[in-house]
C-alpha cells in the first residue's frame, strides 16, 4: 500500500527536473498522476496510460487550466492533490530586466500557481478535502541576487499563506516548499562554474547540492494524509544553507 493510493494528482512542470522526479515517486506511492507541462513531447514520453498521464498545460493560461481541470474531473471524478511546480529562472541583473522579462517570470512562476489554485480548489472544496503544494524557492527568503525570479517566488510564498487561510475551513490544505540549489536542467548552467558550485557546497552545512528526490519526498509528505494538520507551513529544503 502506498501513501497516496488512488489520489488524483496534478504535477505542473512534470516533464523535467524536480517535477519529473515527483511524477515518478508520487506514482510509486500509488497516486494517479497527471504530468502537466508545456513541453508536450516530453510528457507524451512519460504517459503510460495506466497511472501516469501527460496533459499539455501552459500554466499562465486561464482557459487552459479550466479545460485541464474539466478533463481530469470528467476522466477521474476528482482531484486530490495539486503540486504547482512549473517554473522558469533567469539571472539577469536588475538594470537589465525588461518589462517583458518581469511579466513572463511572474506570469509563469506566480500567476501560474494562482490560476492552478483558483481552478483546482473549486473541485477540492466541493469534495471537502484536498492538498496543494506550491514550489517556491529559498531565494524568496534570502537575497540571492535573482531579482525577478526571487520576487515571483516571494509572491508564491504570500499566495500560499493566503490560500491556506482561506481554504482551511473547506478541508483544503496549502503548503509551500523552499528548495535550495537542486541539480536539474534549470541549474545545469552552474556546471560551467565549478568554483561557484564548490563555494555553494562549502557554504551548505550538509555539504552537498540538493537532488530532485529531496524535494519530491517532502512534497509527498505534505500532500499525504500524514500531514493532515499541516497547512500554511513553509518547508525550507536547502541543506541548511539559509539557516546560517
Ligand atoms: P526544470 O527547468 O528542470 O523544469 C521546469 C519545468 O517547467 C519544465 O518541464 C518546463 O517545460 C515546465 N514549464 C516551464 N514553463 C511552463 C509553462 N508556462 N507551463 C507549463 N510548464 C512549464 O526546473 P526545476 O529545477 O525542476 O524546477 C522546478 C521548480 O522548482 C521551479 O518552480 C523552480 O523555480 C523551483 N526551484 C528550483 C530550484 C533548483 O535549484 N533547481 C531551486 C528552487 C526552486
mmCIF file of C-alpha atoms and ligand atoms in Angstrom:
data_model
loop_
_atom_site.group_PDB
_atom_site.id
_atom_site.type_symbol
_atom_site.label_atom_id
_atom_site.label_comp_id
_atom_site.label_asym_id
_atom_site.label_seq_id
_atom_site.Cartn_x
_atom_site.Cartn_y
_atom_site.Cartn_z
ATOM 1 C CA UNK A 1 0.000 0.000 0.000
ATOM 2 C CA UNK A 2 1.293 3.440 -0.913
ATOM 3 C CA UNK A 3 0.901 6.677 0.984
ATOM 4 C CA UNK A 4 -1.021 8.231 -1.925
ATOM 5 C CA UNK A 5 -3.167 5.334 -3.119
ATOM 6 C CA UNK A 6 -5.650 6.470 -5.809
ATOM 7 C CA UNK A 7 -5.039 10.148 -5.093
ATOM 8 C CA UNK A 8 -5.609 12.030 -8.336
ATOM 9 C CA UNK A 9 -2.634 14.367 -8.532
ATOM 10 C CA UNK A 10 -1.686 17.186 -10.894
ATOM 11 C CA UNK A 11 2.029 17.966 -11.062
ATOM 12 C CA UNK A 12 2.846 21.008 -13.196
ATOM 13 C CA UNK A 13 6.251 21.103 -14.850
ATOM 14 C CA UNK A 14 6.171 17.311 -14.664
ATOM 15 C CA UNK A 15 8.357 16.864 -17.731
ATOM 16 C CA UNK A 16 11.709 17.805 -16.237
ATOM 17 C CA UNK A 17 13.886 18.028 -13.145
ATOM 18 C CA UNK A 18 12.045 18.146 -9.808
ATOM 19 C CA UNK A 19 8.644 17.693 -11.472
ATOM 20 C CA UNK A 20 9.716 14.564 -13.365
ATOM 21 C CA UNK A 21 11.048 13.011 -10.136
ATOM 22 C CA UNK A 22 7.777 13.880 -8.403
ATOM 23 C CA UNK A 23 5.795 12.188 -11.166
ATOM 24 C CA UNK A 24 7.866 9.031 -10.672
ATOM 25 C CA UNK A 25 7.764 8.988 -6.844
ATOM 26 C CA UNK A 26 4.098 10.046 -6.469
ATOM 27 C CA UNK A 27 3.164 7.204 -8.859
ATOM 28 C CA UNK A 28 5.273 4.786 -6.793
ATOM 29 C CA UNK A 29 3.208 5.816 -3.759
ATOM 30 C CA UNK A 30 0.019 4.808 -5.578
ATOM 31 C CA UNK A 31 -1.116 8.181 -6.946
ATOM 32 C CA UNK A 32 -2.782 8.636 -10.323
ATOM 33 C CA UNK A 33 -0.517 11.325 -11.716
ATOM 34 C CA UNK A 34 -1.264 13.936 -14.349
ATOM 35 C CA UNK A 35 2.044 15.382 -15.536
ATOM 36 C CA UNK A 36 1.002 18.780 -16.867
ATOM 37 C CA UNK A 37 3.619 20.660 -18.843
ATOM 38 C CA UNK A 38 4.062 22.979 -21.801
ATOM 39 C CA UNK A 39 6.585 20.501 -23.245
ATOM 40 C CA UNK A 40 4.114 18.093 -24.828
ATOM 41 C CA UNK A 41 6.749 15.870 -26.434
ATOM 42 C CA UNK A 42 8.323 15.173 -23.043
ATOM 43 C CA UNK A 43 5.008 14.464 -21.293
ATOM 44 C CA UNK A 44 3.895 12.180 -24.115
ATOM 45 C CA UNK A 45 7.056 10.159 -23.477
ATOM 46 C CA UNK A 46 6.236 9.545 -19.786
ATOM 47 C CA UNK A 47 2.498 8.887 -20.265
ATOM 48 C CA UNK A 48 1.991 5.148 -19.578
ATOM 49 C CA UNK A 49 -1.822 5.176 -19.947
ATOM 50 C CA UNK A 50 -2.132 3.465 -16.534
ATOM 51 C CA UNK A 51 -1.183 5.696 -13.635
ATOM 52 C CA UNK A 52 0.816 8.452 -15.343
ATOM 53 C CA UNK A 53 -0.944 10.705 -17.854
ATOM 54 C CA UNK A 54 0.698 13.541 -19.749
ATOM 55 C CA UNK A 55 -1.510 16.550 -20.449
ATOM 56 C CA UNK A 56 -0.390 19.758 -22.125
ATOM 57 C CA UNK A 57 -0.713 22.875 -19.986
ATOM 58 C CA UNK A 58 0.594 26.394 -20.208
ATOM 59 C CA UNK A 59 0.316 27.399 -16.544
ATOM 60 C CA UNK A 60 -0.179 31.088 -17.320
ATOM 61 C CA UNK A 61 -3.255 30.406 -19.487
ATOM 62 C CA UNK A 62 -6.562 30.666 -17.609
ATOM 63 C CA UNK A 63 -8.614 28.886 -20.294
ATOM 64 C CA UNK A 64 -6.032 26.108 -20.484
ATOM 65 C CA UNK A 65 -6.341 25.462 -16.718
ATOM 66 C CA UNK A 66 -10.155 25.428 -16.952
ATOM 67 C CA UNK A 67 -10.038 22.851 -19.737
ATOM 68 C CA UNK A 68 -7.441 20.697 -17.948
ATOM 69 C CA UNK A 69 -9.446 20.600 -14.718
ATOM 70 C CA UNK A 70 -12.677 19.797 -16.584
ATOM 71 C CA UNK A 71 -10.943 16.959 -18.464
ATOM 72 C CA UNK A 72 -9.470 15.472 -15.285
ATOM 73 C CA UNK A 73 -12.768 15.637 -13.382
ATOM 74 C CA UNK A 74 -14.558 14.027 -16.331
ATOM 75 C CA UNK A 75 -11.965 11.223 -16.510
ATOM 76 C CA UNK A 76 -11.251 10.617 -12.795
ATOM 77 C CA UNK A 77 -14.142 12.276 -10.948
ATOM 78 C CA UNK A 78 -11.978 14.240 -8.507
ATOM 79 C CA UNK A 79 -8.669 15.997 -7.853
ATOM 80 C CA UNK A 80 -6.948 15.256 -4.528
ATOM 81 C CA UNK A 81 -3.541 16.878 -4.913
ATOM 82 C CA UNK A 82 -2.064 19.785 -6.865
ATOM 83 C CA UNK A 83 1.666 20.457 -6.964
ATOM 84 C CA UNK A 84 2.412 23.851 -8.520
ATOM 85 C CA UNK A 85 5.976 23.152 -9.628
ATOM 86 C CA UNK A 86 6.401 24.562 -13.175
ATOM 87 C CA UNK A 87 8.756 27.497 -13.287
ATOM 88 C CA UNK A 88 11.450 29.364 -15.164
ATOM 89 C CA UNK A 89 14.567 31.104 -13.897
ATOM 90 C CA UNK A 90 16.834 33.905 -15.022
ATOM 91 C CA UNK A 91 19.882 35.585 -13.580
ATOM 92 C CA UNK A 92 19.690 38.995 -15.271
ATOM 93 C CA UNK A 93 20.899 41.878 -13.118
ATOM 94 C CA UNK A 94 18.255 44.377 -12.021
ATOM 95 C CA UNK A 95 19.155 47.057 -14.569
ATOM 96 C CA UNK A 96 18.912 44.586 -17.473
ATOM 97 C CA UNK A 97 15.438 43.231 -16.683
ATOM 98 C CA UNK A 98 12.843 44.366 -19.237
ATOM 99 C CA UNK A 99 9.115 44.731 -18.732
ATOM 100 C CA UNK A 100 8.616 41.585 -20.800
ATOM 101 C CA UNK A 101 11.186 39.646 -18.697
ATOM 102 C CA UNK A 102 9.408 40.657 -15.485
ATOM 103 C CA UNK A 103 5.953 39.831 -16.858
ATOM 104 C CA UNK A 104 6.907 36.405 -18.197
ATOM 105 C CA UNK A 105 8.658 35.434 -14.957
ATOM 106 C CA UNK A 106 5.681 36.468 -12.847
ATOM 107 C CA UNK A 107 3.101 35.032 -15.240
ATOM 108 C CA UNK A 108 4.682 31.566 -15.152
ATOM 109 C CA UNK A 109 6.072 31.425 -11.611
ATOM 110 C CA UNK A 110 3.377 33.271 -9.653
ATOM 111 C CA UNK A 111 0.244 33.758 -11.777
ATOM 112 C CA UNK A 112 0.514 30.080 -12.844
ATOM 113 C CA UNK A 113 0.229 28.723 -9.267
ATOM 114 C CA UNK A 114 -2.535 31.263 -8.580
ATOM 115 C CA UNK A 115 -4.557 30.015 -11.573
ATOM 116 C CA UNK A 116 -3.931 26.415 -10.554
ATOM 117 C CA UNK A 117 -5.211 27.068 -7.055
ATOM 118 C CA UNK A 118 -8.185 29.020 -8.372
ATOM 119 C CA UNK A 119 -9.404 26.239 -10.662
ATOM 120 C CA UNK A 120 -8.413 23.167 -8.639
ATOM 121 C CA UNK A 121 -9.572 24.481 -5.257
ATOM 122 C CA UNK A 122 -13.134 24.744 -6.595
ATOM 123 C CA UNK A 123 -13.131 20.966 -7.169
ATOM 124 C CA UNK A 124 -11.381 20.242 -3.866
ATOM 125 C CA UNK A 125 -13.788 22.430 -1.885
ATOM 126 C CA UNK A 126 -16.729 20.548 -3.368
ATOM 127 C CA UNK A 127 -15.121 17.267 -2.213
ATOM 128 C CA UNK A 128 -14.387 18.756 1.229
ATOM 129 C CA UNK A 129 -10.693 17.867 1.006
ATOM 130 C CA UNK A 130 -7.504 18.399 -0.917
ATOM 131 C CA UNK A 131 -3.841 19.222 -0.603
ATOM 132 C CA UNK A 132 -1.889 21.823 -2.557
ATOM 133 C CA UNK A 133 1.909 22.065 -2.504
ATOM 134 C CA UNK A 134 3.475 25.172 -4.045
ATOM 135 C CA UNK A 135 7.137 25.159 -5.012
ATOM 136 C CA UNK A 136 8.700 28.490 -4.098
ATOM 137 C CA UNK A 137 12.481 28.905 -3.611
ATOM 138 C CA UNK A 138 14.921 29.781 -0.867
ATOM 139 C CA UNK A 139 15.555 32.937 -2.894
ATOM 140 C CA UNK A 140 12.121 34.136 -1.703
ATOM 141 C CA UNK A 141 13.534 34.296 1.808
ATOM 142 C CA UNK A 142 17.148 35.382 1.320
ATOM 143 C CA UNK A 143 18.878 37.739 -1.113
ATOM 144 C CA UNK A 144 20.482 35.554 -3.771
ATOM 145 C CA UNK A 145 20.544 38.248 -6.445
ATOM 146 C CA UNK A 146 17.931 36.671 -8.720
ATOM 147 C CA UNK A 147 15.714 39.727 -8.890
ATOM 148 C CA UNK A 148 12.598 38.973 -10.938
ATOM 149 C CA UNK A 149 12.817 35.289 -10.007
ATOM 150 C CA UNK A 150 13.035 35.950 -6.249
ATOM 151 C CA UNK A 151 10.142 38.398 -6.473
ATOM 152 C CA UNK A 152 7.972 35.861 -8.291
ATOM 153 C CA UNK A 153 8.809 33.203 -5.705
ATOM 154 C CA UNK A 154 8.039 35.661 -2.897
ATOM 155 C CA UNK A 155 4.639 36.024 -4.473
ATOM 156 C CA UNK A 156 4.196 32.230 -4.324
ATOM 157 C CA UNK A 157 5.073 32.396 -0.625
ATOM 158 C CA UNK A 158 2.419 35.054 0.025
ATOM 159 C CA UNK A 159 -0.381 33.458 -2.002
ATOM 160 C CA UNK A 160 0.293 30.105 -0.340
ATOM 161 C CA UNK A 161 -0.352 31.647 3.080
ATOM 162 C CA UNK A 162 -3.415 33.493 1.817
ATOM 163 C CA UNK A 163 -4.861 30.344 0.247
ATOM 164 C CA UNK A 164 -4.125 28.240 3.352
ATOM 165 C CA UNK A 165 -6.060 30.753 5.420
ATOM 166 C CA UNK A 166 -8.986 30.940 3.010
ATOM 167 C CA UNK A 167 -9.302 27.224 2.177
ATOM 168 C CA UNK A 168 -8.809 25.667 5.632
ATOM 169 C CA UNK A 169 -12.477 25.619 6.501
ATOM 170 C CA UNK A 170 -13.159 23.618 3.327
ATOM 171 C CA UNK A 171 -10.653 20.920 4.305
ATOM 172 C CA UNK A 172 -8.157 22.071 1.688
ATOM 173 C CA UNK A 173 -4.542 22.402 2.860
ATOM 174 C CA UNK A 174 -1.904 24.588 1.189
ATOM 175 C CA UNK A 175 1.795 24.399 1.973
ATOM 176 C CA UNK A 176 4.905 25.848 0.368
ATOM 177 C CA UNK A 177 8.324 24.316 -0.202
ATOM 178 C CA UNK A 178 11.514 26.380 -0.489
ATOM 179 C CA UNK A 179 14.236 24.424 -2.308
ATOM 180 C CA UNK A 180 17.865 25.491 -2.255
ATOM 181 C CA UNK A 181 20.041 24.718 -5.265
ATOM 182 C CA UNK A 182 18.846 21.425 -6.734
ATOM 183 C CA UNK A 183 20.641 19.661 -9.585
ATOM 184 C CA UNK A 184 18.197 19.808 -12.521
ATOM 185 C CA UNK A 185 18.217 21.088 -16.116
ATOM 186 C CA UNK A 186 17.307 24.527 -14.656
ATOM 187 C CA UNK A 187 20.601 24.699 -12.785
ATOM 188 C CA UNK A 188 22.701 22.786 -15.350
ATOM 189 C CA UNK A 189 24.328 26.091 -16.262
ATOM 190 C CA UNK A 190 26.026 26.019 -12.833
ATOM 191 C CA UNK A 191 28.069 23.086 -14.058
ATOM 192 C CA UNK A 192 30.005 25.646 -16.144
ATOM 193 C CA UNK A 193 31.209 27.233 -12.942
ATOM 194 C CA UNK A 194 32.910 24.613 -10.788
ATOM 195 C CA UNK A 195 34.150 27.340 -8.448
ATOM 196 C CA UNK A 196 30.574 28.541 -7.790
ATOM 197 C CA UNK A 197 29.324 25.013 -7.122
ATOM 198 C CA UNK A 198 32.244 24.398 -4.785
ATOM 199 C CA UNK A 199 31.535 27.624 -2.899
ATOM 200 C CA UNK A 200 27.841 26.710 -2.536
ATOM 201 C CA UNK A 201 28.678 23.218 -1.278
ATOM 202 C CA UNK A 202 31.164 24.721 1.186
ATOM 203 C CA UNK A 203 28.540 27.170 2.411
ATOM 204 C CA UNK A 204 25.977 24.395 2.932
ATOM 205 C CA UNK A 205 26.009 22.716 6.370
ATOM 206 C CA UNK A 206 25.095 19.338 4.800
ATOM 207 C CA UNK A 207 27.928 19.781 2.254
ATOM 208 C CA UNK A 208 26.134 18.940 -0.992
ATOM 209 C CA UNK A 209 23.707 20.299 -3.559
ATOM 210 C CA UNK A 210 20.107 19.085 -3.463
ATOM 211 C CA UNK A 211 18.625 16.364 -5.651
ATOM 212 C CA UNK A 212 15.106 16.281 -7.149
ATOM 213 C CA UNK A 213 14.162 13.414 -4.782
ATOM 214 C CA UNK A 214 14.901 15.665 -1.775
ATOM 215 C CA UNK A 215 12.041 17.908 -2.885
ATOM 216 C CA UNK A 216 9.766 15.149 -4.196
ATOM 217 C CA UNK A 217 9.876 13.236 -0.901
ATOM 218 C CA UNK A 218 8.945 16.352 1.068
ATOM 219 C CA UNK A 219 6.099 17.098 -1.343
ATOM 220 C CA UNK A 220 4.791 13.535 -0.920
ATOM 221 C CA UNK A 221 4.687 14.011 2.852
ATOM 222 C CA UNK A 222 2.926 17.394 2.639
ATOM 223 C CA UNK A 223 0.454 16.061 0.065
ATOM 224 C CA UNK A 224 -0.330 12.917 2.048
ATOM 225 C CA UNK A 225 -2.781 12.397 4.909
ATOM 226 C CA UNK A 226 0.235 12.140 7.249
ATOM 227 C CA UNK A 227 0.288 15.951 7.058
ATOM 228 C CA UNK A 228 -3.447 16.330 7.777
ATOM 229 C CA UNK A 229 -2.897 19.060 10.431
ATOM 230 C CA UNK A 230 -0.305 20.973 8.402
ATOM 231 C CA UNK A 231 -1.381 23.990 6.375
ATOM 232 C CA UNK A 232 0.211 27.374 5.714
ATOM 233 C CA UNK A 233 3.603 25.896 6.544
ATOM 234 C CA UNK A 234 6.918 26.754 4.911
ATOM 235 C CA UNK A 235 9.410 23.939 4.435
ATOM 236 C CA UNK A 236 12.932 25.016 3.532
ATOM 237 C CA UNK A 237 14.951 22.241 1.859
ATOM 238 C CA UNK A 238 18.425 23.610 1.282
ATOM 239 C CA UNK A 239 20.821 21.511 3.360
ATOM 240 C CA UNK A 240 20.844 24.245 5.997
ATOM 241 C CA UNK A 241 22.164 26.978 3.672
ATOM 242 C CA UNK A 242 19.702 29.653 4.761
ATOM 243 C CA UNK A 243 19.687 28.619 8.412
ATOM 244 C CA UNK A 244 23.031 30.358 8.982
HETATM 245 P P1 LIG B 1 13.264 22.469 -14.900
HETATM 246 O O1 LIG B 1 13.633 23.577 -15.822
HETATM 247 O O2 LIG B 1 14.041 21.221 -14.926
HETATM 248 O O3 LIG B 1 11.713 22.102 -15.112
HETATM 249 C C1 LIG B 1 10.727 23.079 -15.204
HETATM 250 C C2 LIG B 1 9.540 22.513 -15.966
HETATM 251 O O4 LIG B 1 8.533 23.537 -16.041
HETATM 252 C C3 LIG B 1 9.884 22.103 -17.408
HETATM 253 O O5 LIG B 1 9.381 20.800 -17.690
HETATM 254 C C4 LIG B 1 9.169 23.147 -18.248
HETATM 255 O O6 LIG B 1 8.750 22.670 -19.520
HETATM 256 C C5 LIG B 1 7.981 23.496 -17.352
HETATM 257 N N1 LIG B 1 7.403 24.785 -17.697
HETATM 258 C C6 LIG B 1 8.052 25.962 -17.927
HETATM 259 N N2 LIG B 1 7.177 26.899 -18.289
HETATM 260 C C7 LIG B 1 5.948 26.322 -18.268
HETATM 261 C C8 LIG B 1 4.635 26.794 -18.544
HETATM 262 N N3 LIG B 1 4.408 28.051 -18.951
HETATM 263 N N4 LIG B 1 3.595 25.943 -18.405
HETATM 264 C C9 LIG B 1 3.828 24.644 -18.032
HETATM 265 N N5 LIG B 1 5.035 24.138 -17.781
HETATM 266 C C10 LIG B 1 6.087 24.973 -17.898
HETATM 267 O O7 LIG B 1 13.275 23.140 -13.456
HETATM 268 P P2 LIG B 1 13.406 22.512 -11.982
HETATM 269 O O8 LIG B 1 14.728 22.851 -11.482
HETATM 270 O O9 LIG B 1 12.909 21.120 -11.950
HETATM 271 O O10 LIG B 1 12.387 23.476 -11.203
HETATM 272 C C11 LIG B 1 11.090 23.065 -10.760
HETATM 273 C C12 LIG B 1 10.556 24.127 -9.810
HETATM 274 O O11 LIG B 1 11.425 24.230 -8.666
HETATM 275 C C13 LIG B 1 10.522 25.534 -10.410
HETATM 276 O O12 LIG B 1 9.379 26.220 -9.953
HETATM 277 C C14 LIG B 1 11.762 26.182 -9.866
HETATM 278 O O13 LIG B 1 11.676 27.592 -9.823
HETATM 279 C C15 LIG B 1 11.795 25.567 -8.471
HETATM 280 N N6 LIG B 1 13.120 25.631 -7.848
HETATM 281 C C16 LIG B 1 14.179 25.024 -8.445
HETATM 282 C C17 LIG B 1 15.417 25.106 -7.831
HETATM 283 C C18 LIG B 1 16.640 24.457 -8.441
HETATM 284 O O14 LIG B 1 17.744 24.714 -7.928
HETATM 285 N N7 LIG B 1 16.521 23.633 -9.463
HETATM 286 C C19 LIG B 1 15.569 25.821 -6.646
HETATM 287 C C20 LIG B 1 14.459 26.424 -6.069
HETATM 288 C C21 LIG B 1 13.227 26.312 -6.690
#
